[in-house]
């Protein structure tokens, strides 16, 4: 039985040995490789002699295996469980469930975007108390070259998908007064986005509206979503160590982590 929040109900009987087994598995996952019995015992604050029976049982159900050198690592059933969990994850649904908290914390509008048939497409908008005069709606899009979200996708989404949209915008802006795109500068901006992990715009492309955008990755290192926080320029603090950027990165990094994204993922923009 669980409560409405999905957390275990209070005052239920708990199996301490199972919780100890979970702590052992968590410590092995954190080790990111085979670990000695002594080091594992220290990590979970259990004497090696007490830890050994747990490892015997975990090996019997293939959650743990032992190398030829006598070290311990996660076993094949642990991998099967992890993959099963990842297959059930849905970046969109997870983001929808959490985005209200980000809008409330920042007191700004938050938009979720994915890559669609015609480029960056807005799939969800959460209004904030700070109203903005911009046409941000579900089904709309963000320009690749003029918006924080567009440059975010240019930096982190596969180039094979984004290049055609960038080239199309370049063609459409060619010769238009004040709209032509300096591609050398644009490529430099995209590289900077890739380096720092987020992008911002001030008073562009809509005067009086500024924004910050950051990516959400899945377990394969593929960008699944762009998360954009927008608000009136006088009210939105876009300093890198300011509250808006900090809240945005906590949101995207936390969601990416829950979707299985890790440091071992390769560069998704290749």
Tab-separated table of C-alpha atoms in Angstrom:
chain	number	residue	atom	x	y	z
A	1	UNK	CA	0.000	0.000	0.000
A	2	UNK	CA	1.190	3.491	-0.799
A	3	UNK	CA	-0.213	6.922	-0.163
A	4	UNK	CA	-1.420	9.330	-2.837
A	5	UNK	CA	2.127	10.607	-3.273
A	6	UNK	CA	3.400	7.145	-4.146
A	7	UNK	CA	5.545	7.058	-0.985
A	8	UNK	CA	5.202	4.192	1.500
A	9	UNK	CA	2.448	4.753	4.052
A	10	UNK	CA	3.572	5.519	7.583
A	11	UNK	CA	3.842	2.888	10.318
A	12	UNK	CA	4.173	-0.013	7.909
A	13	UNK	CA	6.494	-2.856	8.691
A	14	UNK	CA	9.872	-2.517	7.013
A	15	UNK	CA	12.423	-5.212	6.179
A	16	UNK	CA	15.746	-3.849	7.365
A	17	UNK	CA	17.823	-6.489	5.617
A	18	UNK	CA	16.243	-5.551	2.296
A	19	UNK	CA	17.062	-1.901	2.915
A	20	UNK	CA	20.661	-2.897	3.687
A	21	UNK	CA	20.753	-4.786	0.399
A	22	UNK	CA	19.531	-1.661	-1.352
A	23	UNK	CA	22.276	0.397	0.290
A	24	UNK	CA	24.851	-2.138	-0.925
A	25	UNK	CA	23.581	-1.912	-4.499
A	26	UNK	CA	23.533	1.885	-4.320
A	27	UNK	CA	27.144	1.954	-3.124
A	28	UNK	CA	28.197	-0.396	-5.944
A	29	UNK	CA	26.463	1.788	-8.504
A	30	UNK	CA	28.237	4.857	-7.129
A	31	UNK	CA	31.596	3.067	-7.375
A	32	UNK	CA	31.207	2.827	-11.201
A	33	UNK	CA	33.316	-0.331	-11.315
A	34	UNK	CA	34.403	-3.445	-9.409
A	35	UNK	CA	34.968	-2.822	-5.703
A	36	UNK	CA	36.743	-4.650	-2.889
A	37	UNK	CA	34.718	-6.195	-0.078
A	38	UNK	CA	36.520	-4.005	2.443
A	39	UNK	CA	35.772	-0.789	0.555
A	40	UNK	CA	32.137	-1.769	0.047
A	41	UNK	CA	31.738	-2.560	3.741
A	42	UNK	CA	33.151	0.843	4.611
A	43	UNK	CA	30.789	2.572	2.167
A	44	UNK	CA	27.683	1.048	3.780
A	45	UNK	CA	29.020	1.046	7.357
A	46	UNK	CA	28.711	-2.732	7.728
A	47	UNK	CA	31.442	-5.054	8.974
A	48	UNK	CA	32.927	-7.211	6.171
A	49	UNK	CA	31.871	-10.405	7.960
A	50	UNK	CA	28.271	-9.162	8.137
A	51	UNK	CA	28.337	-7.908	4.563
A	52	UNK	CA	29.430	-11.193	3.004
A	53	UNK	CA	26.087	-13.057	3.452
A	54	UNK	CA	24.289	-10.179	1.745
A	55	UNK	CA	26.631	-10.484	-1.218
A	56	UNK	CA	26.068	-14.241	-1.387
A	57	UNK	CA	22.302	-13.679	-1.634
A	58	UNK	CA	22.658	-10.832	-4.133
A	59	UNK	CA	24.870	-13.049	-6.287
A	60	UNK	CA	22.257	-15.816	-6.150
A	61	UNK	CA	19.677	-13.519	-7.779
A	62	UNK	CA	22.232	-12.053	-10.223
A	63	UNK	CA	22.088	-8.536	-8.816
A	64	UNK	CA	25.792	-8.830	-7.982
A	65	UNK	CA	28.617	-10.788	-9.559
A	66	UNK	CA	32.225	-11.415	-8.571
A	67	UNK	CA	35.179	-10.927	-10.880
A	68	UNK	CA	38.074	-13.353	-11.245
A	69	UNK	CA	40.097	-11.006	-9.056
A	70	UNK	CA	37.533	-11.348	-6.268
A	71	UNK	CA	36.037	-7.883	-6.667
A	72	UNK	CA	32.306	-7.223	-6.645
A	73	UNK	CA	30.230	-5.420	-9.261
A	74	UNK	CA	26.612	-5.127	-10.314
A	75	UNK	CA	25.306	-8.243	-12.043
A	76	UNK	CA	23.223	-8.839	-15.179
A	77	UNK	CA	19.864	-8.655	-13.389
A	78	UNK	CA	20.767	-5.177	-12.130
A	79	UNK	CA	21.250	-4.169	-15.756
A	80	UNK	CA	17.899	-5.692	-16.717
A	81	UNK	CA	16.161	-3.744	-13.944
A	82	UNK	CA	17.844	-0.508	-14.979
A	83	UNK	CA	16.894	-0.919	-18.622
A	84	UNK	CA	13.314	-1.752	-17.661
A	85	UNK	CA	13.109	1.445	-15.606
A	86	UNK	CA	14.593	3.523	-18.428
A	87	UNK	CA	12.140	2.124	-20.972
A	88	UNK	CA	9.271	3.291	-18.760
A	89	UNK	CA	10.626	6.817	-18.483
A	90	UNK	CA	9.069	9.479	-20.689
A	91	UNK	CA	10.863	12.809	-20.756
A	92	UNK	CA	7.743	14.717	-21.770
A	93	UNK	CA	5.477	13.296	-19.071
A	94	UNK	CA	8.168	13.643	-16.427
A	95	UNK	CA	8.754	17.278	-17.397
A	96	UNK	CA	5.017	18.065	-17.399
A	97	UNK	CA	4.691	16.635	-13.903
A	98	UNK	CA	7.475	18.875	-12.588
A	99	UNK	CA	7.345	22.062	-14.638
A	100	UNK	CA	4.848	23.766	-12.346
A	101	UNK	CA	7.425	23.780	-9.587
A	102	UNK	CA	9.935	25.543	-11.842
A	103	UNK	CA	7.384	28.176	-12.877
A	104	UNK	CA	6.474	28.736	-9.240
A	105	UNK	CA	10.088	28.972	-8.113
A	106	UNK	CA	11.145	31.394	-10.843
A	107	UNK	CA	7.785	33.216	-11.076
A	108	UNK	CA	8.278	33.204	-14.847
A	109	UNK	CA	6.702	31.504	-17.872
A	110	UNK	CA	8.211	28.111	-18.696
A	111	UNK	CA	8.002	26.461	-22.128
A	112	UNK	CA	8.922	22.896	-23.071
A	113	UNK	CA	10.106	22.273	-26.626
A	114	UNK	CA	10.960	19.244	-28.737
A	115	UNK	CA	12.296	18.753	-32.243
A	116	UNK	CA	9.345	18.451	-34.634
A	117	UNK	CA	8.738	18.234	-38.349
A	118	UNK	CA	9.385	21.937	-38.818
A	119	UNK	CA	12.091	22.457	-36.225
A	120	UNK	CA	11.902	23.464	-32.579
A	121	UNK	CA	8.274	23.031	-31.520
A	122	UNK	CA	6.635	24.177	-28.281
A	123	UNK	CA	4.706	21.337	-26.651
A	124	UNK	CA	3.784	22.824	-23.288
A	125	UNK	CA	3.573	26.287	-21.739
A	126	UNK	CA	3.238	26.962	-18.025
A	127	UNK	CA	2.215	30.533	-17.336
A	128	UNK	CA	3.875	32.453	-14.544
A	129	UNK	CA	2.685	35.501	-12.634
A	130	UNK	CA	4.894	37.755	-14.774
A	131	UNK	CA	3.033	38.346	-18.036
A	132	UNK	CA	5.000	38.795	-21.258
A	133	UNK	CA	3.976	40.178	-24.626
A	134	UNK	CA	5.186	37.363	-26.868
A	135	UNK	CA	3.448	34.775	-29.001
A	136	UNK	CA	4.468	31.683	-27.066
A	137	UNK	CA	1.892	28.932	-27.548
A	138	UNK	CA	1.693	25.174	-27.886
A	139	UNK	CA	2.338	24.216	-31.499
A	140	UNK	CA	4.399	27.332	-32.128
A	141	UNK	CA	8.137	27.308	-32.530
A	142	UNK	CA	11.430	29.014	-31.777
A	143	UNK	CA	13.785	30.245	-34.490
A	144	UNK	CA	17.095	28.424	-34.640
A	145	UNK	CA	19.177	31.555	-35.108
A	146	UNK	CA	17.415	34.236	-33.067
A	147	UNK	CA	16.345	32.514	-29.850
A	148	UNK	CA	18.009	30.928	-26.853
A	149	UNK	CA	16.063	27.703	-27.404
A	150	UNK	CA	17.002	27.544	-31.078
A	151	UNK	CA	20.713	27.893	-30.329
A	152	UNK	CA	20.291	25.296	-27.582
A	153	UNK	CA	19.039	22.743	-30.126
A	154	UNK	CA	21.803	23.765	-32.528
A	155	UNK	CA	24.325	23.008	-29.789
A	156	UNK	CA	22.966	19.731	-28.437
A	157	UNK	CA	20.604	18.149	-30.951
A	158	UNK	CA	22.111	16.043	-33.778
A	159	UNK	CA	23.525	18.281	-36.505
A	160	UNK	CA	21.958	16.117	-39.201
A	161	UNK	CA	18.560	17.253	-37.946
A	162	UNK	CA	19.239	20.922	-37.271
A	163	UNK	CA	21.389	22.043	-40.212
A	164	UNK	CA	18.548	22.174	-42.728
A	165	UNK	CA	16.499	24.473	-40.464
A	166	UNK	CA	19.493	26.751	-39.884
A	167	UNK	CA	20.223	26.959	-43.607
A	168	UNK	CA	16.568	27.719	-44.348
A	169	UNK	CA	16.575	30.645	-41.920
A	170	UNK	CA	19.772	31.935	-43.466
A	171	UNK	CA	18.218	31.867	-46.945
A	172	UNK	CA	15.048	33.571	-45.763
A	173	UNK	CA	16.961	36.348	-44.017
A	174	UNK	CA	19.461	36.973	-46.812
A	175	UNK	CA	19.189	40.506	-48.116
A	176	UNK	CA	16.615	41.617	-45.538
A	177	UNK	CA	17.750	44.827	-43.796
A	178	UNK	CA	18.905	44.080	-40.258
A	179	UNK	CA	17.982	40.389	-40.486
A	180	UNK	CA	20.923	38.784	-42.283
A	181	UNK	CA	22.734	36.221	-40.149
A	182	UNK	CA	26.468	36.375	-39.443
A	183	UNK	CA	27.189	32.645	-39.544
A	184	UNK	CA	30.696	32.971	-38.110
A	185	UNK	CA	29.276	34.737	-35.067
A	186	UNK	CA	26.374	32.288	-34.883
A	187	UNK	CA	28.658	29.231	-34.898
A	188	UNK	CA	30.706	30.842	-32.163
A	189	UNK	CA	27.559	31.399	-30.095
A	190	UNK	CA	26.551	27.762	-30.527
A	191	UNK	CA	29.964	26.572	-29.373
A	192	UNK	CA	29.657	28.771	-26.300
A	193	UNK	CA	26.246	27.265	-25.546
A	194	UNK	CA	27.732	23.772	-25.805
A	195	UNK	CA	30.544	24.771	-23.457
A	196	UNK	CA	28.444	26.262	-20.675
A	197	UNK	CA	25.343	24.077	-21.017
A	198	UNK	CA	22.642	26.726	-21.385
A	199	UNK	CA	21.780	29.836	-23.400
A	200	UNK	CA	20.221	33.219	-22.728
A	201	UNK	CA	18.771	36.076	-24.761
A	202	UNK	CA	18.085	39.637	-23.677
A	203	UNK	CA	15.387	41.666	-25.450
A	204	UNK	CA	15.549	39.289	-28.421
A	205	UNK	CA	13.852	38.400	-30.607
A	206	UNK	CA	11.048	40.270	-28.789
A	207	UNK	CA	12.030	43.603	-27.169
A	208	UNK	CA	11.255	43.619	-23.471
A	209	UNK	CA	11.329	39.816	-23.168
A	210	UNK	CA	14.383	37.823	-22.105
A	211	UNK	CA	14.908	34.101	-21.675
A	212	UNK	CA	17.147	31.270	-20.544
A	213	UNK	CA	17.089	27.734	-21.966
A	214	UNK	CA	18.721	24.448	-20.977
A	215	UNK	CA	18.567	20.876	-22.345
A	216	UNK	CA	17.187	17.622	-20.963
A	217	UNK	CA	19.041	14.451	-21.991
A	218	UNK	CA	18.059	10.796	-21.757
A	219	UNK	CA	20.173	7.758	-20.830
A	220	UNK	CA	21.677	7.580	-24.331
A	221	UNK	CA	22.897	11.185	-24.227
A	222	UNK	CA	20.245	12.334	-26.697
A	223	UNK	CA	18.616	15.711	-26.082
A	224	UNK	CA	14.910	15.101	-25.528
A	225	UNK	CA	13.611	18.517	-24.481
A	226	UNK	CA	14.491	22.160	-24.280
A	227	UNK	CA	13.281	23.971	-21.161
A	228	UNK	CA	12.925	27.739	-21.519
A	229	UNK	CA	12.236	30.244	-18.757
A	230	UNK	CA	10.939	33.597	-20.067
A	231	UNK	CA	9.963	36.859	-18.477
A	232	UNK	CA	10.002	40.647	-18.688
A	233	UNK	CA	13.588	41.848	-19.065
A	234	UNK	CA	13.514	44.067	-15.953
A	235	UNK	CA	12.355	41.129	-13.797
A	236	UNK	CA	14.384	38.154	-15.033
A	237	UNK	CA	17.879	37.831	-13.572
A	238	UNK	CA	20.062	36.053	-16.147
A	239	UNK	CA	23.332	36.098	-14.259
A	240	UNK	CA	24.977	32.678	-14.444
A	241	UNK	CA	24.971	32.368	-10.662
A	242	UNK	CA	21.590	34.065	-10.262
A	243	UNK	CA	18.370	32.417	-9.065
A	244	UNK	CA	16.797	31.890	-12.507
A	245	UNK	CA	19.724	30.050	-14.108
A	246	UNK	CA	20.336	28.087	-10.908
A	247	UNK	CA	16.709	26.933	-10.722
A	248	UNK	CA	16.629	26.082	-14.433
A	249	UNK	CA	19.791	23.973	-14.261
A	250	UNK	CA	18.627	22.175	-11.137
A	251	UNK	CA	15.457	21.286	-13.015
A	252	UNK	CA	17.088	20.090	-16.245
A	253	UNK	CA	20.001	18.316	-14.596
A	254	UNK	CA	17.703	16.591	-12.117
A	255	UNK	CA	15.323	15.439	-14.838
A	256	UNK	CA	18.210	14.294	-17.048
A	257	UNK	CA	19.671	12.337	-14.152
A	258	UNK	CA	16.324	10.645	-13.505
A	259	UNK	CA	16.149	9.716	-17.186
A	260	UNK	CA	19.491	7.942	-16.849
A	261	UNK	CA	21.814	10.570	-18.303
A	262	UNK	CA	25.380	10.235	-17.049
A	263	UNK	CA	28.916	11.374	-17.693
A	264	UNK	CA	29.572	8.344	-19.884
A	265	UNK	CA	27.192	9.643	-22.591
A	266	UNK	CA	28.777	10.727	-25.863
A	267	UNK	CA	28.452	14.099	-27.592
A	268	UNK	CA	24.852	14.094	-28.961
A	269	UNK	CA	25.498	16.841	-31.516
A	270	UNK	CA	27.565	14.677	-33.832
